PDB file of C-alpha atoms and ligand atoms in Angstrom:
ATOM      1  CA  MET A   1     -13.986  -5.539 -16.438  1.00 35.00           C
ATOM      2  CA  THR A   2     -17.309  -4.429 -14.959  1.00 37.00           C
ATOM      3  CA  SER A   3     -16.794  -2.775 -11.629  1.00 38.00           C
ATOM      4  CA  VAL A   4     -19.157  -3.457  -8.766  1.00 40.00           C
ATOM      5  CA  PRO A   5     -18.514  -1.951  -5.355  1.00 38.00           C
ATOM      6  CA  THR A   6     -18.229  -4.683  -2.762  1.00 37.00           C
ATOM      7  CA  ALA A   7     -20.673  -5.052   0.092  1.00 42.00           C
ATOM      8  CA  SER A   8     -17.893  -4.126   2.468  1.00 36.00           C
ATOM      9  CA  GLN A   9     -17.148  -1.001   0.410  1.00 36.00           C
ATOM     10  CA  THR A  10     -20.747   0.155   0.347  1.00 41.00           C
ATOM     11  CA  GLY A  11     -21.717  -1.059   3.784  1.00 38.00           C
ATOM     12  CA  GLU A  12     -24.610  -2.835   2.103  1.00 43.00           C
ATOM     13  CA  GLY A  13     -25.311  -6.511   1.964  1.00 42.00           C
ATOM     14  CA  GLY A  14     -28.654  -7.755   0.737  1.00 45.00           C
ATOM     15  CA  PRO A  15     -30.873  -8.421   3.742  1.00 43.00           C
ATOM     16  CA  ASP A  16     -31.003  -4.696   4.511  1.00 49.00           C
ATOM     17  CA  GLY A  17     -32.764  -4.108   1.194  1.00 56.00           C
ATOM     18  CA  SER A  18     -29.694  -2.956  -0.727  1.00 71.00           C
ATOM     19  CA  ASP A  19     -29.208  -4.034  -4.310  1.00 91.00           C
ATOM     20  CA  PHE A  20     -26.149  -6.114  -3.507  1.00 97.00           C
ATOM     21  CA  PRO A  21     -27.209  -9.765  -3.626  1.00 98.00           C
ATOM     22  CA  ASP A  22     -27.185 -11.822  -0.476  1.00 98.00           C
ATOM     23  CA  HIS A  23     -27.164 -15.186  -2.174  1.00 98.00           C
ATOM     24  CA  ILE A  24     -26.179 -16.329  -5.655  1.00 98.00           C
ATOM     25  CA  ALA A  25     -26.963 -19.788  -6.984  1.00 99.00           C
ATOM     26  CA  ILE A  26     -25.197 -21.192 -10.022  1.00 99.00           C
ATOM     27  CA  ILE A  27     -26.015 -24.001 -12.431  1.00 98.00           C
ATOM     28  CA  MET A  28     -22.498 -24.787 -13.615  1.00 98.00           C
ATOM     29  CA  ASP A  29     -23.235 -26.022 -17.116  1.00 98.00           C
ATOM     30  CA  GLY A  30     -21.119 -26.648 -20.193  1.00 98.00           C
ATOM     31  CA  ASN A  31     -18.197 -28.738 -18.954  1.00 98.00           C
ATOM     32  CA  GLY A  32     -18.861 -31.449 -21.530  1.00 97.00           C
ATOM     33  CA  ARG A  33     -19.102 -29.026 -24.457  1.00 98.00           C
ATOM     34  CA  TRP A  34     -15.976 -27.210 -23.289  1.00 98.00           C
ATOM     35  CA  ALA A  35     -14.058 -30.500 -23.325  1.00 98.00           C
ATOM     36  CA  LYS A  36     -15.537 -31.707 -26.624  1.00 98.00           C
ATOM     37  CA  ALA A  37     -14.605 -28.473 -28.389  1.00 98.00           C
ATOM     38  CA  ARG A  38     -10.991 -29.134 -27.407  1.00 98.00           C
ATOM     39  CA  GLY A  39     -10.963 -32.848 -28.159  1.00 98.00           C
ATOM     40  CA  PHE A  40     -10.701 -33.804 -24.461  1.00 98.00           C
ATOM     41  CA  PRO A  41     -12.724 -36.428 -22.581  1.00 96.00           C
ATOM     42  CA  ARG A  42     -15.715 -34.989 -20.686  1.00 96.00           C
ATOM     43  CA  ALA A  43     -13.949 -35.647 -17.373  1.00 96.00           C
ATOM     44  CA  VAL A  44     -11.362 -33.007 -18.286  1.00 97.00           C
ATOM     45  CA  GLY A  45     -14.200 -30.497 -18.656  1.00 98.00           C
ATOM     46  CA  HIS A  46     -15.358 -31.363 -15.133  1.00 98.00           C
ATOM     47  CA  GLU A  47     -11.789 -31.009 -13.809  1.00 98.00           C
ATOM     48  CA  ARG A  48     -11.607 -27.536 -15.341  1.00 98.00           C
ATOM     49  CA  GLY A  49     -15.038 -26.976 -13.864  1.00 98.00           C
ATOM     50  CA  VAL A  50     -13.590 -27.472 -10.398  1.00 98.00           C
ATOM     51  CA  GLU A  51     -10.964 -24.832 -11.151  1.00 98.00           C
ATOM     52  CA  ALA A  52     -13.737 -22.466 -12.205  1.00 98.00           C
ATOM     53  CA  LEU A  53     -15.547 -23.265  -8.966  1.00 98.00           C
ATOM     54  CA  ARG A  54     -12.431 -22.429  -6.966  1.00 98.00           C
ATOM     55  CA  ARG A  55     -12.057 -19.109  -8.834  1.00 98.00           C
ATOM     56  CA  THR A  56     -15.715 -18.310  -8.311  1.00 98.00           C
ATOM     57  CA  VAL A  57     -15.699 -19.034  -4.582  1.00 98.00           C
ATOM     58  CA  GLU A  58     -12.641 -16.812  -4.207  1.00 98.00           C
ATOM     59  CA  ALA A  59     -14.258 -14.054  -6.272  1.00 98.00           C
ATOM     60  CA  ALA A  60     -17.478 -14.311  -4.283  1.00 98.00           C
ATOM     61  CA  GLN A  61     -15.579 -14.013  -0.986  1.00 98.00           C
ATOM     62  CA  ASP A  62     -13.603 -11.147  -2.426  1.00 98.00           C
ATOM     63  CA  ILE A  63     -16.636  -9.043  -3.364  1.00 98.00           C
ATOM     64  CA  GLY A  64     -18.331  -9.629  -0.023  1.00 98.00           C
ATOM     65  CA  LEU A  65     -21.029 -12.111  -1.015  1.00 98.00           C
ATOM     66  CA  ARG A  66     -22.246 -14.158   1.958  1.00 98.00           C
ATOM     67  CA  ASN A  67     -23.970 -17.139   0.336  1.00 98.00           C
ATOM     68  CA  LEU A  68     -23.095 -19.139  -2.774  1.00 99.00           C
ATOM     69  CA  THR A  69     -24.831 -22.330  -3.886  1.00 99.00           C
ATOM     70  CA  VAL A  70     -23.573 -24.441  -6.777  1.00 98.00           C
ATOM     71  CA  TYR A  71     -25.194 -27.365  -8.548  1.00 98.00           C
ATOM     72  CA  SER A  72     -22.568 -30.040  -8.953  1.00 97.00           C
ATOM     73  CA  PHE A  73     -24.450 -33.347  -9.214  1.00 97.00           C
ATOM     74  CA  SER A  74     -28.177 -33.762  -9.690  1.00 97.00           C
ATOM     75  CA  THR A  75     -30.343 -36.745  -8.805  1.00 97.00           C
ATOM     76  CA  GLU A  76     -30.818 -37.051 -12.586  1.00 96.00           C
ATOM     77  CA  ASN A  77     -27.065 -37.182 -13.250  1.00 96.00           C
ATOM     78  CA  TRP A  78     -27.073 -40.870 -12.178  1.00 97.00           C
ATOM     79  CA  ARG A  79     -28.274 -41.492 -15.754  1.00 97.00           C
ATOM     80  CA  ARG A  80     -24.797 -40.614 -17.051  1.00 97.00           C
ATOM     81  CA  PRO A  81     -22.198 -43.306 -17.778  1.00 96.00           C
ATOM     82  CA  VAL A  82     -20.768 -44.872 -14.596  1.00 97.00           C
ATOM     83  CA  ALA A  83     -17.299 -43.567 -15.445  1.00 96.00           C
ATOM     84  CA  GLU A  84     -18.566 -39.975 -15.543  1.00 96.00           C
ATOM     85  CA  VAL A  85     -20.516 -40.394 -12.302  1.00 97.00           C
ATOM     86  CA  ASN A  86     -17.381 -41.785 -10.656  1.00 97.00           C
ATOM     87  CA  ALA A  87     -15.319 -38.919 -12.048  1.00 97.00           C
ATOM     88  CA  LEU A  88     -17.733 -36.411 -10.460  1.00 97.00           C
ATOM     89  CA  PHE A  89     -17.583 -38.266  -7.124  1.00 97.00           C
ATOM     90  CA  GLY A  90     -13.793 -38.228  -7.338  1.00 97.00           C
ATOM     91  CA  LEU A  91     -13.778 -34.499  -8.038  1.00 98.00           C
ATOM     92  CA  LEU A  92     -15.985 -33.732  -5.043  1.00 97.00           C
ATOM     93  CA  LYS A  93     -13.632 -35.759  -2.848  1.00 97.00           C
ATOM     94  CA  ALA A  94     -10.554 -34.093  -4.293  1.00 97.00           C
ATOM     95  CA  TYR A  95     -12.085 -30.627  -3.913  1.00 97.00           C
ATOM     96  CA  VAL A  96     -13.082 -31.142  -0.292  1.00 97.00           C
ATOM     97  CA  LYS A  97      -9.791 -32.833   0.614  1.00 96.00           C
ATOM     98  CA  ARG A  98      -7.686 -30.143  -1.021  1.00 97.00           C
ATOM     99  CA  ASP A  99      -9.663 -27.056  -0.020  1.00 98.00           C
ATOM    100  CA  LEU A 100     -11.251 -27.935   3.330  1.00 98.00           C
ATOM    101  CA  ASN A 101      -8.440 -26.639   5.560  1.00 98.00           C
ATOM    102  CA  ARG A 102      -8.172 -23.349   3.705  1.00 98.00           C
ATOM    103  CA  LEU A 103     -11.928 -22.797   3.493  1.00 98.00           C
ATOM    104  CA  ALA A 104     -12.344 -23.657   7.173  1.00 98.00           C
ATOM    105  CA  SER A 105      -9.645 -21.172   8.163  1.00 98.00           C
ATOM    106  CA  GLU A 106     -11.320 -18.487   6.027  1.00 98.00           C
ATOM    107  CA  GLY A 107     -14.564 -18.832   7.985  1.00 98.00           C
ATOM    108  CA  VAL A 108     -16.423 -20.694   5.243  1.00 98.00           C
ATOM    109  CA  ARG A 109     -19.270 -22.937   6.276  1.00 98.00           C
ATOM    110  CA  ILE A 110     -19.706 -25.843   3.870  1.00 98.00           C
ATOM    111  CA  ARG A 111     -23.101 -27.441   3.424  1.00 98.00           C
ATOM    112  CA  ILE A 112     -23.947 -30.270   1.088  1.00 98.00           C
ATOM    113  CA  LEU A 113     -27.521 -30.057  -0.195  1.00 98.00           C
ATOM    114  CA  GLY A 114     -29.318 -33.137  -1.432  1.00 98.00           C
ATOM    115  CA  THR A 115     -30.128 -36.654  -0.399  1.00 98.00           C
ATOM    116  CA  ARG A 116     -27.520 -38.884   1.203  1.00 97.00           C
ATOM    117  CA  GLU A 117     -29.301 -41.886  -0.309  1.00 97.00           C
ATOM    118  CA  GLY A 118     -27.195 -43.803  -2.828  1.00 96.00           C
ATOM    119  CA  LEU A 119     -23.946 -41.994  -2.047  1.00 97.00           C
ATOM    120  CA  PRO A 120     -20.930 -44.197  -1.339  1.00 96.00           C
ATOM    121  CA  GLU A 121     -19.658 -44.465   2.231  1.00 97.00           C
ATOM    122  CA  ASP A 122     -16.405 -42.583   1.595  1.00 96.00           C
ATOM    123  CA  ILE A 123     -18.300 -39.597   0.162  1.00 97.00           C
ATOM    124  CA  LEU A 124     -20.699 -39.619   3.113  1.00 97.00           C
ATOM    125  CA  GLU A 125     -17.829 -39.603   5.594  1.00 97.00           C
ATOM    126  CA  LEU A 126     -16.097 -36.750   3.794  1.00 96.00           C
ATOM    127  CA  VAL A 127     -19.274 -34.715   3.498  1.00 96.00           C
ATOM    128  CA  ASP A 128     -20.056 -35.203   7.206  1.00 97.00           C
ATOM    129  CA  ARG A 129     -16.499 -34.246   8.111  1.00 97.00           C
ATOM    130  CA  ALA A 130     -16.583 -31.072   5.978  1.00 98.00           C
ATOM    131  CA  GLU A 131     -19.926 -30.012   7.420  1.00 98.00           C
ATOM    132  CA  ALA A 132     -18.967 -30.767  11.024  1.00 98.00           C
ATOM    133  CA  ARG A 133     -15.574 -29.085  10.722  1.00 98.00           C
ATOM    134  CA  THR A 134     -17.081 -25.841   9.378  1.00 98.00           C
ATOM    135  CA  ALA A 135     -20.419 -25.881  11.229  1.00 98.00           C
ATOM    136  CA  LYS A 136     -19.521 -22.917  13.460  1.00 98.00           C
ATOM    137  CA  ASN A 137     -18.238 -20.730  10.619  1.00 98.00           C
ATOM    138  CA  SER A 138     -20.402 -17.878   9.444  1.00 98.00           C
ATOM    139  CA  ALA A 139     -18.339 -15.578   7.199  1.00 98.00           C
ATOM    140  CA  PHE A 140     -19.476 -17.289   4.010  1.00 98.00           C
ATOM    141  CA  ASN A 141     -21.856 -20.151   3.278  1.00 98.00           C
ATOM    142  CA  LEU A 142     -20.781 -22.437   0.455  1.00 98.00           C
ATOM    143  CA  CYS A 143     -23.608 -24.827  -0.385  1.00 98.00           C
ATOM    144  CA  ILE A 144     -22.717 -27.618  -2.757  1.00 98.00           C
ATOM    145  CA  ALA A 145     -25.762 -29.318  -4.223  1.00 98.00           C
ATOM    146  CA  PHE A 146     -24.629 -32.894  -4.714  1.00 97.00           C
ATOM    147  CA  ASN A 147     -27.077 -35.718  -5.374  1.00 98.00           C
ATOM    148  CA  TYR A 148     -29.624 -32.917  -5.317  1.00 98.00           C
ATOM    149  CA  GLY A 149     -33.027 -32.544  -6.924  1.00 98.00           C
ATOM    150  CA  GLY A 150     -35.408 -29.715  -6.047  1.00 98.00           C
ATOM    151  CA  ARG A 151     -38.497 -31.908  -6.098  1.00 98.00           C
ATOM    152  CA  GLU A 152     -36.807 -34.631  -4.054  1.00 98.00           C
ATOM    153  CA  GLU A 153     -35.827 -32.010  -1.460  1.00 98.00           C
ATOM    154  CA  ILE A 154     -39.429 -30.781  -1.291  1.00 98.00           C
ATOM    155  CA  VAL A 155     -40.701 -34.340  -0.856  1.00 98.00           C
ATOM    156  CA  ARG A 156     -38.222 -34.951   2.004  1.00 98.00           C
ATOM    157  CA  ALA A 157     -39.359 -31.713   3.664  1.00 98.00           C
ATOM    158  CA  ALA A 158     -43.001 -32.779   3.306  1.00 98.00           C
ATOM    159  CA  GLN A 159     -42.167 -36.162   4.852  1.00 98.00           C
ATOM    160  CA  LYS A 160     -40.453 -34.487   7.831  1.00 98.00           C
ATOM    161  CA  LEU A 161     -43.448 -32.236   8.431  1.00 98.00           C
ATOM    162  CA  ALA A 162     -45.870 -35.138   7.965  1.00 98.00           C
ATOM    163  CA  SER A 163     -44.076 -37.121  10.667  1.00 98.00           C
ATOM    164  CA  ASP A 164     -44.108 -34.039  12.945  1.00 98.00           C
ATOM    165  CA  VAL A 165     -47.888 -33.991  12.531  1.00 98.00           C
ATOM    166  CA  ALA A 166     -48.236 -37.767  12.920  1.00 98.00           C
ATOM    167  CA  ASP A 167     -46.176 -37.685  16.143  1.00 98.00           C
ATOM    168  CA  GLY A 168     -48.232 -34.796  17.512  1.00 98.00           C
ATOM    169  CA  ARG A 169     -45.376 -32.248  17.519  1.00 98.00           C
ATOM    170  CA  ILE A 170     -47.351 -29.827  15.343  1.00 98.00           C
ATOM    171  CA  GLU A 171     -50.858 -29.464  13.933  1.00 98.00           C
ATOM    172  CA  ALA A 172     -51.312 -29.726  10.146  1.00 98.00           C
ATOM    173  CA  SER A 173     -52.634 -26.160  10.215  1.00 98.00           C
ATOM    174  CA  GLU A 174     -49.274 -25.036  11.644  1.00 98.00           C
ATOM    175  CA  ILE A 175     -47.474 -25.923   8.402  1.00 98.00           C
ATOM    176  CA  THR A 176     -46.646 -22.494   7.059  1.00 98.00           C
ATOM    177  CA  GLU A 177     -44.292 -21.308   4.328  1.00 98.00           C
ATOM    178  CA  ASP A 178     -41.713 -20.470   6.998  1.00 98.00           C
ATOM    179  CA  ARG A 179     -41.941 -23.910   8.567  1.00 98.00           C
ATOM    180  CA  PHE A 180     -41.673 -25.529   5.156  1.00 98.00           C
ATOM    181  CA  THR A 181     -38.637 -23.405   4.311  1.00 98.00           C
ATOM    182  CA  ALA A 182     -37.010 -24.504   7.559  1.00 98.00           C
ATOM    183  CA  ALA A 183     -37.546 -28.165   6.661  1.00 98.00           C
ATOM    184  CA  LEU A 184     -35.495 -27.803   3.466  1.00 98.00           C
ATOM    185  CA  ASP A 185     -31.762 -28.522   3.173  1.00 98.00           C
ATOM    186  CA  THR A 186     -31.152 -24.762   2.914  1.00 98.00           C
ATOM    187  CA  ASP A 187     -32.565 -24.060   6.390  1.00 98.00           C
ATOM    188  CA  GLY A 188     -31.035 -20.784   7.598  1.00 97.00           C
ATOM    189  CA  ILE A 189     -29.808 -19.717   4.160  1.00 98.00           C
ATOM    190  CA  PRO A 190     -31.693 -16.825   2.513  1.00 98.00           C
ATOM    191  CA  ASP A 191     -33.394 -17.476  -0.814  1.00 98.00           C
ATOM    192  CA  PRO A 192     -31.140 -16.817  -3.811  1.00 98.00           C
ATOM    193  CA  ASP A 193     -31.413 -13.335  -5.285  1.00 98.00           C
ATOM    194  CA  ILE A 194     -29.706 -14.420  -8.482  1.00 98.00           C
ATOM    195  CA  MET A 195     -29.786 -17.741 -10.284  1.00 98.00           C
ATOM    196  CA  ILE A 196     -27.062 -17.975 -12.931  1.00 98.00           C
ATOM    197  CA  ARG A 197     -26.958 -20.689 -15.569  1.00 98.00           C
ATOM    198  CA  THR A 198     -23.971 -20.871 -17.838  1.00 98.00           C
ATOM    199  CA  SER A 199     -23.624 -22.376 -21.321  1.00 98.00           C
ATOM    200  CA  GLY A 200     -26.538 -20.631 -22.973  1.00 97.00           C
ATOM    201  CA  GLU A 201     -29.221 -23.081 -21.792  1.00 96.00           C
ATOM    202  CA  PHE A 202     -32.470 -21.635 -20.467  1.00 98.00           C
ATOM    203  CA  ARG A 203     -33.680 -24.107 -17.845  1.00 96.00           C
ATOM    204  CA  LEU A 204     -33.633 -24.470 -14.076  1.00 97.00           C
ATOM    205  CA  SER A 205     -33.256 -28.261 -14.217  1.00 98.00           C
ATOM    206  CA  ASN A 206     -34.858 -29.024 -10.857  1.00 98.00           C
ATOM    207  CA  PHE A 207     -32.522 -26.686  -8.942  1.00 98.00           C
ATOM    208  CA  LEU A 208     -33.813 -24.894  -5.829  1.00 98.00           C
ATOM    209  CA  ASN A 209     -37.431 -25.060  -7.060  1.00 98.00           C
ATOM    210  CA  TRP A 210     -38.844 -23.683  -3.808  1.00 98.00           C
ATOM    211  CA  GLN A 211     -36.060 -21.248  -2.943  1.00 98.00           C
ATOM    212  CA  ALA A 212     -35.740 -19.636  -6.400  1.00 98.00           C
ATOM    213  CA  ALA A 213     -39.361 -18.434  -6.462  1.00 97.00           C
ATOM    214  CA  TYR A 214     -38.246 -14.793  -6.765  1.00 96.00           C
ATOM    215  CA  ALA A 215     -34.672 -15.212  -7.973  1.00 98.00           C
ATOM    216  CA  GLU A 216     -33.599 -13.096 -10.908  1.00 97.00           C
ATOM    217  CA  LEU A 217     -32.598 -15.504 -13.653  1.00 98.00           C
ATOM    218  CA  VAL A 218     -29.369 -14.740 -15.468  1.00 98.00           C
ATOM    219  CA  PHE A 219     -28.476 -16.964 -18.404  1.00 98.00           C
ATOM    220  CA  MET A 220     -24.917 -16.476 -19.565  1.00 98.00           C
ATOM    221  CA  ASP A 221     -23.341 -17.511 -22.813  1.00 98.00           C
ATOM    222  CA  VAL A 222     -20.136 -18.843 -21.282  1.00 98.00           C
ATOM    223  CA  LEU A 223     -19.181 -22.469 -20.705  1.00 98.00           C
ATOM    224  CA  TRP A 224     -18.630 -23.154 -17.007  1.00 98.00           C
ATOM    225  CA  PRO A 225     -14.867 -23.937 -17.205  1.00 98.00           C
ATOM    226  CA  ASP A 226     -14.350 -20.396 -18.608  1.00 98.00           C
ATOM    227  CA  PHE A 227     -16.378 -18.723 -15.849  1.00 98.00           C
ATOM    228  CA  GLY A 228     -14.584 -16.298 -13.577  1.00 98.00           C
ATOM    229  CA  LYS A 229     -14.841 -13.140 -11.535  1.00 98.00           C
ATOM    230  CA  SER A 230     -15.754 -10.925 -14.505  1.00 98.00           C
ATOM    231  CA  HIS A 231     -18.795 -13.125 -15.208  1.00 98.00           C
ATOM    232  CA  LEU A 232     -19.860 -13.030 -11.585  1.00 98.00           C
ATOM    233  CA  LEU A 233     -19.628  -9.237 -11.607  1.00 98.00           C
ATOM    234  CA  GLU A 234     -21.508  -9.081 -14.908  1.00 98.00           C
ATOM    235  CA  ALA A 235     -24.341 -11.176 -13.441  1.00 98.00           C
ATOM    236  CA  ILE A 236     -24.535  -8.823 -10.452  1.00 98.00           C
ATOM    237  CA  GLU A 237     -24.654  -5.820 -12.810  1.00 97.00           C
ATOM    238  CA  ILE A 238     -27.550  -7.438 -14.702  1.00 97.00           C
ATOM    239  CA  TYR A 239     -29.330  -8.129 -11.417  1.00 97.00           C
ATOM    240  CA  ARG A 240     -28.875  -4.548 -10.253  1.00 96.00           C
ATOM    241  CA  SER A 241     -30.341  -3.245 -13.495  1.00 94.00           C
ATOM    242  CA  ARG A 242     -33.576  -5.141 -12.869  1.00 92.00           C
ATOM    243  CA  GLU A 243     -36.506  -4.028 -10.802  1.00 81.00           C
ATOM    244  CA  ARG A 244     -37.656  -6.638  -8.319  1.00 79.00           C
ATOM    245  CA  ARG A 245     -41.313  -6.316  -7.430  1.00 78.00           C
ATOM    246  CA  PHE A 246     -42.035  -9.517  -5.461  1.00 81.00           C
ATOM    247  CA  GLY A 247     -45.602  -9.432  -6.791  1.00 84.00           C
ATOM    248  CA  GLY A 248     -46.077  -5.730  -6.021  1.00 86.00           C
ATOM    249  CA  LEU A 249     -46.215  -2.788  -8.420  1.00 82.00           C
ATOM    250  CA  ALA A 250     -43.401  -1.146 -10.331  1.00 81.00           C
ATOM    251  CA  SER A 251     -42.046   1.868  -8.452  1.00 75.00           C
ATOM    252  CA  GLY A 252     -44.022   4.948  -9.441  1.00 74.00           C
ATOM    253  CA  ALA A 253     -46.908   2.857 -10.840  1.00 73.00           C
ATOM    254  CA  ALA A 254     -49.312   3.437  -7.968  1.00 67.00           C
TER     255      ALA A 254
HETATM  256  C1  FPP B   1     -22.930 -29.762 -16.310  1.00 85.84           C
HETATM  257  O1  FPP B   1     -22.093 -29.762 -17.424  1.00 85.84           O
HETATM  258  C2  FPP B   1     -22.116 -29.942 -15.132  1.00 85.84           C
HETATM  259  C3  FPP B   1     -22.247 -30.977 -14.276  1.00 85.84           C
HETATM  260  C4  FPP B   1     -23.257 -32.046 -14.426  1.00 85.84           C
HETATM  261  C5  FPP B   1     -21.353 -31.125 -13.133  1.00 85.84           C
HETATM  262  C6  FPP B   1     -20.810 -29.850 -12.567  1.00 85.84           C
HETATM  263  C7  FPP B   1     -19.561 -30.211 -11.888  1.00 85.84           C
HETATM  264  C8  FPP B   1     -18.488 -29.425 -11.775  1.00 85.84           C
HETATM  265  C9  FPP B   1     -18.448 -28.019 -12.166  1.00 85.84           C
HETATM  266  C10 FPP B   1     -17.271 -29.973 -11.237  1.00 85.84           C
HETATM  267  C11 FPP B   1     -17.468 -30.786 -10.052  1.00 85.84           C
HETATM  268  C12 FPP B   1     -17.436 -30.005  -8.810  1.00 85.84           C
HETATM  269  C13 FPP B   1     -17.602 -30.601  -7.642  1.00 85.84           C
HETATM  270  C14 FPP B   1     -17.425 -29.850  -6.389  1.00 85.84           C
HETATM  271  C15 FPP B   1     -17.953 -32.021  -7.611  1.00 85.84           C
HETATM  272  P1  FPP B   1     -22.312 -30.877 -18.504  1.00 85.84           P
HETATM  273  O2  FPP B   1     -21.367 -31.970 -18.253  1.00 85.84           O
HETATM  274  O3  FPP B   1     -23.739 -31.307 -18.546  1.00 85.84           O
HETATM  275  O4  FPP B   1     -21.920 -30.094 -19.787  1.00 85.84           O
HETATM  276  P2  FPP B   1     -22.548 -30.253 -21.234  1.00 85.84           P
HETATM  277  O5  FPP B   1     -23.982 -29.817 -21.114  1.00 85.84           O
HETATM  278  O6  FPP B   1     -21.731 -29.334 -22.041  1.00 85.84           O
HETATM  279  O7  FPP B   1     -22.407 -31.689 -21.628  1.00 85.84           O
END
């Protein structure tokens, strides 16, 4: 297994400019193919996907990561068969119900990114409860993008800022990148350093369009249900081997 010193081991942790990531975002892809290859219904792939999520959250906490965001239901996923949509809703409920107490006691703050519009009442109640219960935690931010679309999030942020202008709270000229960032669902969460997509696909699929502007993209040839700590460490190794320039010059080029 690839060995990466943890943030706590190195005393580093991202915002201080170290090469340990501060935030990792994951497009958890490949549940359907994983199930199909084994002759199971797609829902079984999603169930195994939840197990992989559990493993990954634990691994992320273990190595000292502070922020993890996962894409678990997109605004486009409503186009799937009703039974699959319901299965995904059921899995979110089961995950929150089963893991909330433990995560809360471990200092995890849970945030659900995305629009509340169209979500059933029981999901809304659960989501509100999970967020309220963990709101004061700060050891680890777990953001679950559910009913999420990057463009939709940007439109909602623009609407918020437009009504701030219309109501005279701010001038249009006061809309800056920072203010826009603060109007997004990820307010207070640093931009992702790494964006992982599993299953060998090479797309961002409307995930964190604004926030991933400078994320290092890591596409991994593993189906999400098989993902685990070794893959997380491998992605961090790949990230550390890259040179991030944020629009500047390569070191030594000047
Ligand atoms: C993409 O795989 C995955 C999803 C659309 C859902 C991801 C959901 C989970 C990992 C489990 C649910 C977790 C929570 C917390 C609700 P796919 O089905 O598109 O796979 P395929 O491309 O192989 O068909």
